[in-house]
mmCIF file of C-alpha atoms and ligand atoms in Angstrom:
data_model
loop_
_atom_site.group_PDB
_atom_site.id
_atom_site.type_symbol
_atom_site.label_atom_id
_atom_site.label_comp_id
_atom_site.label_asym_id
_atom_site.label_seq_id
_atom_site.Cartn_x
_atom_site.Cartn_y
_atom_site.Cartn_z
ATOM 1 C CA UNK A 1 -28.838 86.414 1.850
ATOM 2 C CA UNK A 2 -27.857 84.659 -1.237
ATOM 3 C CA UNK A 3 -27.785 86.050 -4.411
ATOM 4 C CA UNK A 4 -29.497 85.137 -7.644
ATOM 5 C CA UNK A 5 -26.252 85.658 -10.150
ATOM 6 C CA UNK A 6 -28.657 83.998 -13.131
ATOM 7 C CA UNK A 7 -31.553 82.716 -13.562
ATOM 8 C CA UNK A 8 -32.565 80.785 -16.579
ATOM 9 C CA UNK A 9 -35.794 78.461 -17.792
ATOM 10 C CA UNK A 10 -33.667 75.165 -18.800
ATOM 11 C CA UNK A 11 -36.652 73.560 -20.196
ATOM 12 C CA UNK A 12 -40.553 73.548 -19.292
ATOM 13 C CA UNK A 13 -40.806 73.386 -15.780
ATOM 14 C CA UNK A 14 -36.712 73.287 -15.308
ATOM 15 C CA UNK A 15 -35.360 76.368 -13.785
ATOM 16 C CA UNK A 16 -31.361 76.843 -13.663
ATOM 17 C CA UNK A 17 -30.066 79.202 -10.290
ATOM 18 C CA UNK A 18 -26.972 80.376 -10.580
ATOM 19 C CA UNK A 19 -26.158 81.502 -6.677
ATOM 20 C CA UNK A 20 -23.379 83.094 -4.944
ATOM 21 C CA UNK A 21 -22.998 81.059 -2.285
ATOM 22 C CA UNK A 22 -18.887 80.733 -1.010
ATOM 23 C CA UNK A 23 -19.587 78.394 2.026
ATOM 24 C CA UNK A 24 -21.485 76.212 0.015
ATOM 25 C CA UNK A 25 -18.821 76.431 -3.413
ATOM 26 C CA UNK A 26 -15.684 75.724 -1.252
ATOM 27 C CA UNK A 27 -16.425 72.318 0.808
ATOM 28 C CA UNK A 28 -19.156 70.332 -1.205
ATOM 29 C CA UNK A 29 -18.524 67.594 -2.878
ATOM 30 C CA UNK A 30 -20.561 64.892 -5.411
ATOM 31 C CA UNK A 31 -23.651 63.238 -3.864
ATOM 32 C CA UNK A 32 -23.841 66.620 -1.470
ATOM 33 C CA UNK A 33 -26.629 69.027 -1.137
ATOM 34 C CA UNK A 34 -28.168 71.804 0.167
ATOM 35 C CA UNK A 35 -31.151 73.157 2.201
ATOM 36 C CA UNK A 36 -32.504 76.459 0.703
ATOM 37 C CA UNK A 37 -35.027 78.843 2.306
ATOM 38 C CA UNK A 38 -36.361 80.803 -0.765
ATOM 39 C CA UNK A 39 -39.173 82.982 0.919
ATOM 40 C CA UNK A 40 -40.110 84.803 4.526
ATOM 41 C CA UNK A 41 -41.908 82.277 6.063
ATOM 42 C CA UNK A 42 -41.406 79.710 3.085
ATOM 43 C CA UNK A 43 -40.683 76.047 3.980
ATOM 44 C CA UNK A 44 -37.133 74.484 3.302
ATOM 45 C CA UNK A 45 -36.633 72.153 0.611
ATOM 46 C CA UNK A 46 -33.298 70.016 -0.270
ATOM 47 C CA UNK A 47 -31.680 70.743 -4.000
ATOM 48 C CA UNK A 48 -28.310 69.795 -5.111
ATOM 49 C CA UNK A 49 -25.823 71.832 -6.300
ATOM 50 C CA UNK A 50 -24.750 70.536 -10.277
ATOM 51 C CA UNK A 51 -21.640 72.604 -11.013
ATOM 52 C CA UNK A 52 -19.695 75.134 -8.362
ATOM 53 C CA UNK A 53 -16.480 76.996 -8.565
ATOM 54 C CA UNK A 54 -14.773 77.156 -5.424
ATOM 55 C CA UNK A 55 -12.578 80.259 -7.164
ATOM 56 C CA UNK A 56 -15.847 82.573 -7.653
ATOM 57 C CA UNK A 57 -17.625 81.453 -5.280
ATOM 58 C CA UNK A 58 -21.128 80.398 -7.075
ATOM 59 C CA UNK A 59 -23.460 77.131 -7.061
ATOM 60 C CA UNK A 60 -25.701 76.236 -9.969
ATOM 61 C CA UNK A 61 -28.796 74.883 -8.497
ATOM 62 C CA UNK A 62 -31.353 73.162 -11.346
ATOM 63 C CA UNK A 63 -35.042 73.011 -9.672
ATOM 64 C CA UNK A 64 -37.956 71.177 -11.511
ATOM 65 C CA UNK A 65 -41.412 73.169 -10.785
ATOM 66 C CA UNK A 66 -43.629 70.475 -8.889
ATOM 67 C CA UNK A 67 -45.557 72.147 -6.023
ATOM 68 C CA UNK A 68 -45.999 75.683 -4.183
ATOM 69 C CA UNK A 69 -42.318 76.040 -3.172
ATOM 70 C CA UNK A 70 -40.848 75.585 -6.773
ATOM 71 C CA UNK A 71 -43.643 76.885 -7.942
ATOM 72 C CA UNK A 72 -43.132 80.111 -5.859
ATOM 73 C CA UNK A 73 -39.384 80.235 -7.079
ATOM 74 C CA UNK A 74 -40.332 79.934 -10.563
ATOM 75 C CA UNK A 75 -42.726 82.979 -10.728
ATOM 76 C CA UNK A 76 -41.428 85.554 -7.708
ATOM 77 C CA UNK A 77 -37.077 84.898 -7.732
ATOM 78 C CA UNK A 78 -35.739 86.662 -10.141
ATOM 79 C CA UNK A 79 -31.634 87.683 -11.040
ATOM 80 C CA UNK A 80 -30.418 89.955 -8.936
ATOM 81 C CA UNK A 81 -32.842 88.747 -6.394
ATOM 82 C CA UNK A 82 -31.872 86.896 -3.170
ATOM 83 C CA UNK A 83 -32.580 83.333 -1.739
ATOM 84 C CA UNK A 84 -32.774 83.882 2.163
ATOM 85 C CA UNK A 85 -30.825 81.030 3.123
ATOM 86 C CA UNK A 86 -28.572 78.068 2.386
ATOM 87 C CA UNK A 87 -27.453 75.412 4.944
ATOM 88 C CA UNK A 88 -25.050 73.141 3.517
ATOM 89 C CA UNK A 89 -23.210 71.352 2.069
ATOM 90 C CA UNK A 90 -25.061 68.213 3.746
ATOM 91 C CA UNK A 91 -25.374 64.924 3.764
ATOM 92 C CA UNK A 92 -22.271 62.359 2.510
ATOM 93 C CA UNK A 93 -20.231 62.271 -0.487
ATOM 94 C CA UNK A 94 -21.099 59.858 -2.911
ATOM 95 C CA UNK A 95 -17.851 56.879 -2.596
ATOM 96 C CA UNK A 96 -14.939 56.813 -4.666
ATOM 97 C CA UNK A 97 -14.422 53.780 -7.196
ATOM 98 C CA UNK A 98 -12.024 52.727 -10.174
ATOM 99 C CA UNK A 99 -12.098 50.092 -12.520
ATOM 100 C CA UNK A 100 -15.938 49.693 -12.452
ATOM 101 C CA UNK A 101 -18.546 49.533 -15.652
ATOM 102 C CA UNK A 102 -21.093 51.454 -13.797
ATOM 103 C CA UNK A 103 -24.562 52.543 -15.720
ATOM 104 C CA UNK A 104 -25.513 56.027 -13.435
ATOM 105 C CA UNK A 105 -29.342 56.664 -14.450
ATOM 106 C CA UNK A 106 -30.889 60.124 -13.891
ATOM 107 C CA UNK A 107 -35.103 60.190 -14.454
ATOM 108 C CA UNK A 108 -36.268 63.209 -15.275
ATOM 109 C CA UNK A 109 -34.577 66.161 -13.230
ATOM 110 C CA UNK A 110 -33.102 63.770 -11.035
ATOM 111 C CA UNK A 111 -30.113 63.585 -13.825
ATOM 112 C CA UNK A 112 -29.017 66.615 -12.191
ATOM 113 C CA UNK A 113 -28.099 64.620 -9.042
ATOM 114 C CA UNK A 114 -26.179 62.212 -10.931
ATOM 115 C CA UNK A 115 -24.107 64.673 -13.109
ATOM 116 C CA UNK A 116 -21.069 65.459 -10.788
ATOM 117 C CA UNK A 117 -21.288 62.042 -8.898
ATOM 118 C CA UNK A 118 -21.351 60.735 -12.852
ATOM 119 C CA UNK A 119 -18.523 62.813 -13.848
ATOM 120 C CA UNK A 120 -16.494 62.078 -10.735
ATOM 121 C CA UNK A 121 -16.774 58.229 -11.194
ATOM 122 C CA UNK A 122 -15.414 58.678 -14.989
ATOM 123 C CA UNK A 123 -12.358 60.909 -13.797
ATOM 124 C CA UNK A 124 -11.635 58.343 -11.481
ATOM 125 C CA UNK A 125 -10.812 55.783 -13.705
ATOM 126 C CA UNK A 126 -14.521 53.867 -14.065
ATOM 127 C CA UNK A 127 -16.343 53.239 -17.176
ATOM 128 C CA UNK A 128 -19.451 55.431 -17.756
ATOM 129 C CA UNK A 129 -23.273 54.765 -19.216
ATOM 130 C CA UNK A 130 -25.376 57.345 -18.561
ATOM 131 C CA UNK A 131 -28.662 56.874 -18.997
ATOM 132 C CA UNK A 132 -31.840 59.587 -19.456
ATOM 133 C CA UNK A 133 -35.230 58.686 -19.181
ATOM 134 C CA UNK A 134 -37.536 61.605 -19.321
ATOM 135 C CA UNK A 135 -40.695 63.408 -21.104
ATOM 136 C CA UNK A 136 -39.042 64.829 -24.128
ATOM 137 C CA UNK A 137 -40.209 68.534 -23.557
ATOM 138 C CA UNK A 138 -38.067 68.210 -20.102
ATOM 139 C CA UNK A 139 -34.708 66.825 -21.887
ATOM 140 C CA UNK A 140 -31.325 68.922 -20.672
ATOM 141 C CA UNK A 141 -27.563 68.342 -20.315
ATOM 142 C CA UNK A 142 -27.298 66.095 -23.193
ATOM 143 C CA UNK A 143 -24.168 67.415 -24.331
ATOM 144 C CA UNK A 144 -22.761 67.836 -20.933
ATOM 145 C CA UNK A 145 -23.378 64.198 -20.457
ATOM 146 C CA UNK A 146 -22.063 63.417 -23.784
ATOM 147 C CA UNK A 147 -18.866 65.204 -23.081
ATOM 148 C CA UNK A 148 -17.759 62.634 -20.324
ATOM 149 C CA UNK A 149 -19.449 59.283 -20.621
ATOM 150 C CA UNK A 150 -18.898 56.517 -22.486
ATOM 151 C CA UNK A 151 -22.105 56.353 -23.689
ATOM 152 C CA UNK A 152 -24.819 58.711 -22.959
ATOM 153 C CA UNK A 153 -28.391 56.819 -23.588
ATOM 154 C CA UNK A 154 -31.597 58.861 -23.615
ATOM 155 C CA UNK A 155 -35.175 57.754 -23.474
ATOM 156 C CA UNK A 156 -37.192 60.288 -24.157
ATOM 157 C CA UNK A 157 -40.754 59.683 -25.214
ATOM 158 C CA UNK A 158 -43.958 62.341 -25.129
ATOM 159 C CA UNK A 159 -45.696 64.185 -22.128
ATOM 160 C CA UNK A 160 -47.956 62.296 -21.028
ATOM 161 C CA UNK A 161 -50.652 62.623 -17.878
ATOM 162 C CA UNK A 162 -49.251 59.952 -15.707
ATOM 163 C CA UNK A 163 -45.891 60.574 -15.410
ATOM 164 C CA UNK A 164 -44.469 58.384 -12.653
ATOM 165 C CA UNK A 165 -45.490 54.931 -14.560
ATOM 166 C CA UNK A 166 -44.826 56.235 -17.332
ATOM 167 C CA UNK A 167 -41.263 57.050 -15.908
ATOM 168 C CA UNK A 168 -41.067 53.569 -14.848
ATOM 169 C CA UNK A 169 -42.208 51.767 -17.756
ATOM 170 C CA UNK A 170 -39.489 53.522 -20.001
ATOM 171 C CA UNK A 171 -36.966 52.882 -17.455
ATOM 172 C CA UNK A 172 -37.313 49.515 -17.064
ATOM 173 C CA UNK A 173 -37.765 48.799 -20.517
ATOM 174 C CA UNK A 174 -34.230 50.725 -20.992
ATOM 175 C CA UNK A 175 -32.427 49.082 -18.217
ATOM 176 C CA UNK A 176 -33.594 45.617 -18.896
ATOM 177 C CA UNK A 177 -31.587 45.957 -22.801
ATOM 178 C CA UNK A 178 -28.418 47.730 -21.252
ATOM 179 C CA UNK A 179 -28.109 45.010 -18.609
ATOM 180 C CA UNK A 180 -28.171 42.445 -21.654
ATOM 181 C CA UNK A 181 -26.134 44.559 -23.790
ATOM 182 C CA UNK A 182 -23.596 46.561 -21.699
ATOM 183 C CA UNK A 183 -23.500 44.426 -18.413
ATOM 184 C CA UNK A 184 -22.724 47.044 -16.177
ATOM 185 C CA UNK A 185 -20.830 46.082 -12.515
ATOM 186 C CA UNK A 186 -22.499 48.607 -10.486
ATOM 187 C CA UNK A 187 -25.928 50.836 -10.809
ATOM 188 C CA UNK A 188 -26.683 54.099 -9.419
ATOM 189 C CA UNK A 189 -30.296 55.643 -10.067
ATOM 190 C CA UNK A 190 -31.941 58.749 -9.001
ATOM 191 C CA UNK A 191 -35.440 59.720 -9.592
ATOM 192 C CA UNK A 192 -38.751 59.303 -8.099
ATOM 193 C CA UNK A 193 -38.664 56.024 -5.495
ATOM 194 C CA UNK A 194 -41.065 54.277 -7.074
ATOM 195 C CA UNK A 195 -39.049 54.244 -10.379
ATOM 196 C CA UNK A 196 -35.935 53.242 -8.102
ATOM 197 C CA UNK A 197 -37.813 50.493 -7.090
ATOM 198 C CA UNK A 198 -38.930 49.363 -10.491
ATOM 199 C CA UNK A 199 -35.364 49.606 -11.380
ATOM 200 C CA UNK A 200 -34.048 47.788 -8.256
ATOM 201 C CA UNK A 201 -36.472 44.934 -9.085
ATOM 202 C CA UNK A 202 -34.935 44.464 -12.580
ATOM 203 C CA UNK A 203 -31.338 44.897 -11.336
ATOM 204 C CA UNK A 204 -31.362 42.333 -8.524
ATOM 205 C CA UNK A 205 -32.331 39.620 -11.058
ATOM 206 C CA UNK A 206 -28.812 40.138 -12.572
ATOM 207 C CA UNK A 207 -27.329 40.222 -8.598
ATOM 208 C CA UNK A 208 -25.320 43.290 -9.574
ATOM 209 C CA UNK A 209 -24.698 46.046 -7.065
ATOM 210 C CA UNK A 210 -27.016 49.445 -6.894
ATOM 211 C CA UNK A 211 -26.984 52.409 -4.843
ATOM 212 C CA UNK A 212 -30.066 54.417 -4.873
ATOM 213 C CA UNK A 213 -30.117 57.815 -3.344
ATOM 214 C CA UNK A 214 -33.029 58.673 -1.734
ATOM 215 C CA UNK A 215 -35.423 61.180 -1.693
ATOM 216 C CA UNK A 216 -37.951 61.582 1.723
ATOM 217 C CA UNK A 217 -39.285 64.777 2.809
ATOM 218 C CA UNK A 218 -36.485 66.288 4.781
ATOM 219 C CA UNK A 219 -36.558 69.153 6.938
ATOM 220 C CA UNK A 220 -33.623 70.077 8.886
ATOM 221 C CA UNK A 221 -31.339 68.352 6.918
ATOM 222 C CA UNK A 222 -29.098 67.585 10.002
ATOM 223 C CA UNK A 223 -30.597 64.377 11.617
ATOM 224 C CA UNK A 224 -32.969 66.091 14.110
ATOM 225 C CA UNK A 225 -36.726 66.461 13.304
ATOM 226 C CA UNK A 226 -36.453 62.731 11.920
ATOM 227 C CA UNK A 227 -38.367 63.893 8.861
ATOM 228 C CA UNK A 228 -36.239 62.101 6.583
ATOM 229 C CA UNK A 229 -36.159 58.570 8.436
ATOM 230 C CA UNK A 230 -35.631 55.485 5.853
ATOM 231 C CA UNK A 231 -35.462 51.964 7.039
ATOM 232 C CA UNK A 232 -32.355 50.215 5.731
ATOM 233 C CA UNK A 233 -31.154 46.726 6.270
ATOM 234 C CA UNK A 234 -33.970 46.908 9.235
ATOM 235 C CA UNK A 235 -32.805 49.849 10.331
ATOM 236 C CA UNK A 236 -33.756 53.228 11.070
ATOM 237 C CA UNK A 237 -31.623 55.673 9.108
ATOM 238 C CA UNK A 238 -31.813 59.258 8.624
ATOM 239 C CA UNK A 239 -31.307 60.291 4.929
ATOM 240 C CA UNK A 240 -29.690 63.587 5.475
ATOM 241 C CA UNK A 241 -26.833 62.557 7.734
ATOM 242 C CA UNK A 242 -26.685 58.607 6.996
ATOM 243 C CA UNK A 243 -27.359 59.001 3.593
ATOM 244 C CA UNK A 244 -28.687 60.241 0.767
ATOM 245 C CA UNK A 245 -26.932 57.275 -1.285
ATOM 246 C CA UNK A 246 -28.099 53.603 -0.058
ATOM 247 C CA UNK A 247 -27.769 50.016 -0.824
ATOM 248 C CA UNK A 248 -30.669 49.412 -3.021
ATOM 249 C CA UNK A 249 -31.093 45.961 -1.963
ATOM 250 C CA UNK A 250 -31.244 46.743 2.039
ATOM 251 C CA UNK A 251 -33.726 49.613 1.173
ATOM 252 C CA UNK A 252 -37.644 49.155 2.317
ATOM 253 C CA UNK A 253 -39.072 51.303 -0.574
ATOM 254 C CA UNK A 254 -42.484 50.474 0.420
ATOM 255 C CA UNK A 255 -42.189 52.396 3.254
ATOM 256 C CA UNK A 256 -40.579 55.284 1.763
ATOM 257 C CA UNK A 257 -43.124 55.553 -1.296
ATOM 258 C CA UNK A 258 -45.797 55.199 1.475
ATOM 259 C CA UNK A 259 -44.438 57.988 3.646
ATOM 260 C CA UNK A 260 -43.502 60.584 0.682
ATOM 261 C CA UNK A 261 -46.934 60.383 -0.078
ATOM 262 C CA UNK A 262 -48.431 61.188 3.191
ATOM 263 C CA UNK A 263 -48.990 64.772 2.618
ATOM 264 C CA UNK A 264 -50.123 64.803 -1.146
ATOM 265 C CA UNK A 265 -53.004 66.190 -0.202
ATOM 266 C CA UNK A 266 -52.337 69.257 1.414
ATOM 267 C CA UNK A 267 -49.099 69.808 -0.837
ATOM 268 C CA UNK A 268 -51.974 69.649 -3.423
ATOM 269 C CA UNK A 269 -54.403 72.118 -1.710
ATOM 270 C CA UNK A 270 -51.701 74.805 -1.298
ATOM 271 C CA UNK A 271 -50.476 74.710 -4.796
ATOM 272 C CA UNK A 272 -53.726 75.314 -6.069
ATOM 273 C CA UNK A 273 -54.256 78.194 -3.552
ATOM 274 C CA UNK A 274 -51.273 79.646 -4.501
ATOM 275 C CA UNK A 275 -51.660 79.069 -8.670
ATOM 276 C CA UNK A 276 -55.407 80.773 -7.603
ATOM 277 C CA UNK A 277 -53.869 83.615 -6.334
ATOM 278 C CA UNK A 278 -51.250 84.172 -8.924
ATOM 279 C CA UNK A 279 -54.356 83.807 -11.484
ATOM 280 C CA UNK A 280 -56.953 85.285 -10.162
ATOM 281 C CA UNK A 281 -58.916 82.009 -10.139
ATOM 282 C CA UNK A 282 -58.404 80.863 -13.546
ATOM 283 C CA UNK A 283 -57.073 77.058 -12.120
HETATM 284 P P1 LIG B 301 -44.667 70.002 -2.937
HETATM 285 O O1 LIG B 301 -45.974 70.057 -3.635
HETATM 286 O O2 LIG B 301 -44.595 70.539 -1.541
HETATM 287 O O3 LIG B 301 -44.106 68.579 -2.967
HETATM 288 C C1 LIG B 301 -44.057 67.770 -4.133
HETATM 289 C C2 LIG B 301 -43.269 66.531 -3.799
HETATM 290 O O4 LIG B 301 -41.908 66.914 -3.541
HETATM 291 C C3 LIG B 301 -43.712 65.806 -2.514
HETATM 292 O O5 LIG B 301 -44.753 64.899 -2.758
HETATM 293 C C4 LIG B 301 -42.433 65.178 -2.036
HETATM 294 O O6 LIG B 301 -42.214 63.979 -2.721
HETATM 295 C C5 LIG B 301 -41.375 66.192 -2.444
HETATM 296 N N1 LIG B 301 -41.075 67.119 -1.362
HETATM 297 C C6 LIG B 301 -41.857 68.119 -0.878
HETATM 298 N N2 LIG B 301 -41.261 68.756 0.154
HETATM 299 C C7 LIG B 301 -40.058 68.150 0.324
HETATM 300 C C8 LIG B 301 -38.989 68.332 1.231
HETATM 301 N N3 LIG B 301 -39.021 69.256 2.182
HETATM 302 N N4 LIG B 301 -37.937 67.497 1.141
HETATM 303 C C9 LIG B 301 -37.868 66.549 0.160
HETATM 304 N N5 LIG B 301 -38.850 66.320 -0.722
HETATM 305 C C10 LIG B 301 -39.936 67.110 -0.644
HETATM 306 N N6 LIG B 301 -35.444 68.780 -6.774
HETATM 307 C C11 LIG B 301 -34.948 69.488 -7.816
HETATM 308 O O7 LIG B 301 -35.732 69.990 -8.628
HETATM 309 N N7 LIG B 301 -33.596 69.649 -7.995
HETATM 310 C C12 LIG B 301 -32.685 69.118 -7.143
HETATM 311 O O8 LIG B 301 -31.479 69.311 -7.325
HETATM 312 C C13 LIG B 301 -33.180 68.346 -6.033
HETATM 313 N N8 LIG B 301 -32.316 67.788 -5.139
HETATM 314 C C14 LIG B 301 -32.830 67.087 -4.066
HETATM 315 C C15 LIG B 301 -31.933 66.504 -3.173
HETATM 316 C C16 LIG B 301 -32.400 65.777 -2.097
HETATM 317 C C17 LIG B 301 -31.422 65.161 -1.146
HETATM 318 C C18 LIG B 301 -33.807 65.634 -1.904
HETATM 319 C C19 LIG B 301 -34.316 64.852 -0.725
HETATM 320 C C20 LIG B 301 -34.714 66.201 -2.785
HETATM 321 C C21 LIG B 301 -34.237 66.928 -3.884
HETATM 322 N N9 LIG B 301 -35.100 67.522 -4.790
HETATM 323 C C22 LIG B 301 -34.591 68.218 -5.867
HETATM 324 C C23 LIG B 301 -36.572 67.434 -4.645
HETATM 325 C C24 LIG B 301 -37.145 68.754 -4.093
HETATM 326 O O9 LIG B 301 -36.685 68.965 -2.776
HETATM 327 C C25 LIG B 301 -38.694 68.729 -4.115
HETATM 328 O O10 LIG B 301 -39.117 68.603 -5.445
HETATM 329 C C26 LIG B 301 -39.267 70.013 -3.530
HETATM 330 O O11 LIG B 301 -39.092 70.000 -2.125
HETATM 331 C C27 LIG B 301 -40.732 70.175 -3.869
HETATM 332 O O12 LIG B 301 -41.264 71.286 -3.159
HETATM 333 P P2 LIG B 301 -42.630 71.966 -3.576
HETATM 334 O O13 LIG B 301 -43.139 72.746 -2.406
HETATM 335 O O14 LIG B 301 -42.475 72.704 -4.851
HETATM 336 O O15 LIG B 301 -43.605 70.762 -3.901
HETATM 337 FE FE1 LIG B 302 -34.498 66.190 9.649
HETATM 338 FE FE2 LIG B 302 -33.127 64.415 8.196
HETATM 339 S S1 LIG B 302 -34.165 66.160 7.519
HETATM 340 S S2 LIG B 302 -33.581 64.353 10.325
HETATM 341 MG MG1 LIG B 303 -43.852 72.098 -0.599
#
């Protein structure tokens, strides 16, 4: 049992978790995360810790309210409460560079991925552009990202109803200028895969390197149901123990997008079951 030291709405939607969590605090490391089981019976779903202090022994975990599971944690965790279980840290620290320009892009709550790999890169000696693109009434961390980059770009437009090409529209519209304008050596992106792509298609016309780290349904998190598999380079490769950070341009997003949408319905169907229950009908 893990327990809930703070909890905090961040934004619409955006929940901060502040958990004691020692294991977890004292070996992970940028581009790391975790596999939390919030609920008896509740599924397991991957976040990534943000901050940590290996001296008290806590993780801040930042979780964006999409289906049931998030949902779930929104409404029923509370401080003082407990998360069941944590397995981690997992998956590979991000790699160590110096002497890079390197534009690190976070859409939406995915900037909470990028923020200690981000921060990392800049103490080692790289050159930092952070870049934002999000719905405005889900903005966060600005100052925390403006208190360690070079510069710290935000796109932030209205809420709108379709979010993903939406997402994608502002972010290659923003990437496009600061590849003219800031010619950056090296890009990093995390975010929904089909806004990776987008990206990735943009970025390869200037040849310049990109990592993308990638997000497919994971279950185990240590490289045994194959949930997670990824074909890279024309391989197969298991996100959770080969990855989650890739070569974007050895990546077959088609696939991925493909497969991450394979159970949309029924992710669908028990959300609104569950907001039915909470409401008594009224969604
Ligand atoms: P559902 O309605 O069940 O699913 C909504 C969408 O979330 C799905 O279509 C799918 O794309 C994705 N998803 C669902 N189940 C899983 C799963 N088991 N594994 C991966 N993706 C899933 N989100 C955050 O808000 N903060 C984070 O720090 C964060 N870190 C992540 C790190 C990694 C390595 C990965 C792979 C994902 C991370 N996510 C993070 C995404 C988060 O795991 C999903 O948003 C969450 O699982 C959704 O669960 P749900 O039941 O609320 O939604
Ligand atoms: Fe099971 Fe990666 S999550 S193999
Ligand atoms: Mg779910």
């Amino acid at each position: 049992m893990y327990k809930i030291l703070e909890k905090k709405g961040l934004t619409v939607n955006q929940t901060l978790y502040k958990v004691e969590a020692p294991h977890v605090a004292e070996k992970v490391q940028p581009g790391q995360f975790v596999i939390i089981r919030a609920f008896e019976n509740g599924e397991r779903i991957p976040v990534t810790p943000v901050r940590w202090s290996k001296e008290e022994g806590w993780v801040d975990l930042i979780v964006l309210t999409r289906g049931k599971t998030t949902k779930r944690m929104e409404v029923e965790l509370q401080e003082g409460g407990y998360l069941l279980d944590i397995a981690g840290p997992l998956g590979n620290p991000a790699e160590h560079f110096s002497g890079k320009k390197i534009l690190a892009i976070g859409i939406m709550t995915g900037l909470v991925e990028v923020y200690p790999i981000a921060k990392m890169w800049k103490e080692e000696g790289n050159t930092l552009i952070t870049l934002h693109v999000t719905p405005e009434p889900l903005l966060f961390m600005q100052e925390e990202f403006e208190s360690f980059s070079d510069k710290h770009i935000i796109d932030a437009y209205p809420m709108t109803e379709t979010w993903i090409p939406d997402l994608g529209v502002h972010a290659v519209d923003s990437v496009k200028k600061i590849m003219e304008e800031d010619k950056p050596d090296m890009v990093f992106i995390v975010g929904p895969t089909e806004v990776q792509y987008a990206v990735f298609n943009v970025v390869k016309e200037y040849g310049v390197e990109m990592e993308v780290d990638l997000h497919p349904i994971m279950v185990d998190g240590t490289g045994m149901c194959g949930a997670c598999r990824v074909t890279v380079g024309g391989e197969v490769k298991f996100a959770c123990v080969d990855g989650p950070s890739f070569d974007a341009y050895k990546v077959d997003f088609e696939e991925l997008i493909s497969r991450n949408n394979f159970y949309l319905d029924k992710e669908q169907f028990s959300m609104k079951l569950y907001l039915e229950s909470i409401q008594g009908g009224a969604q």
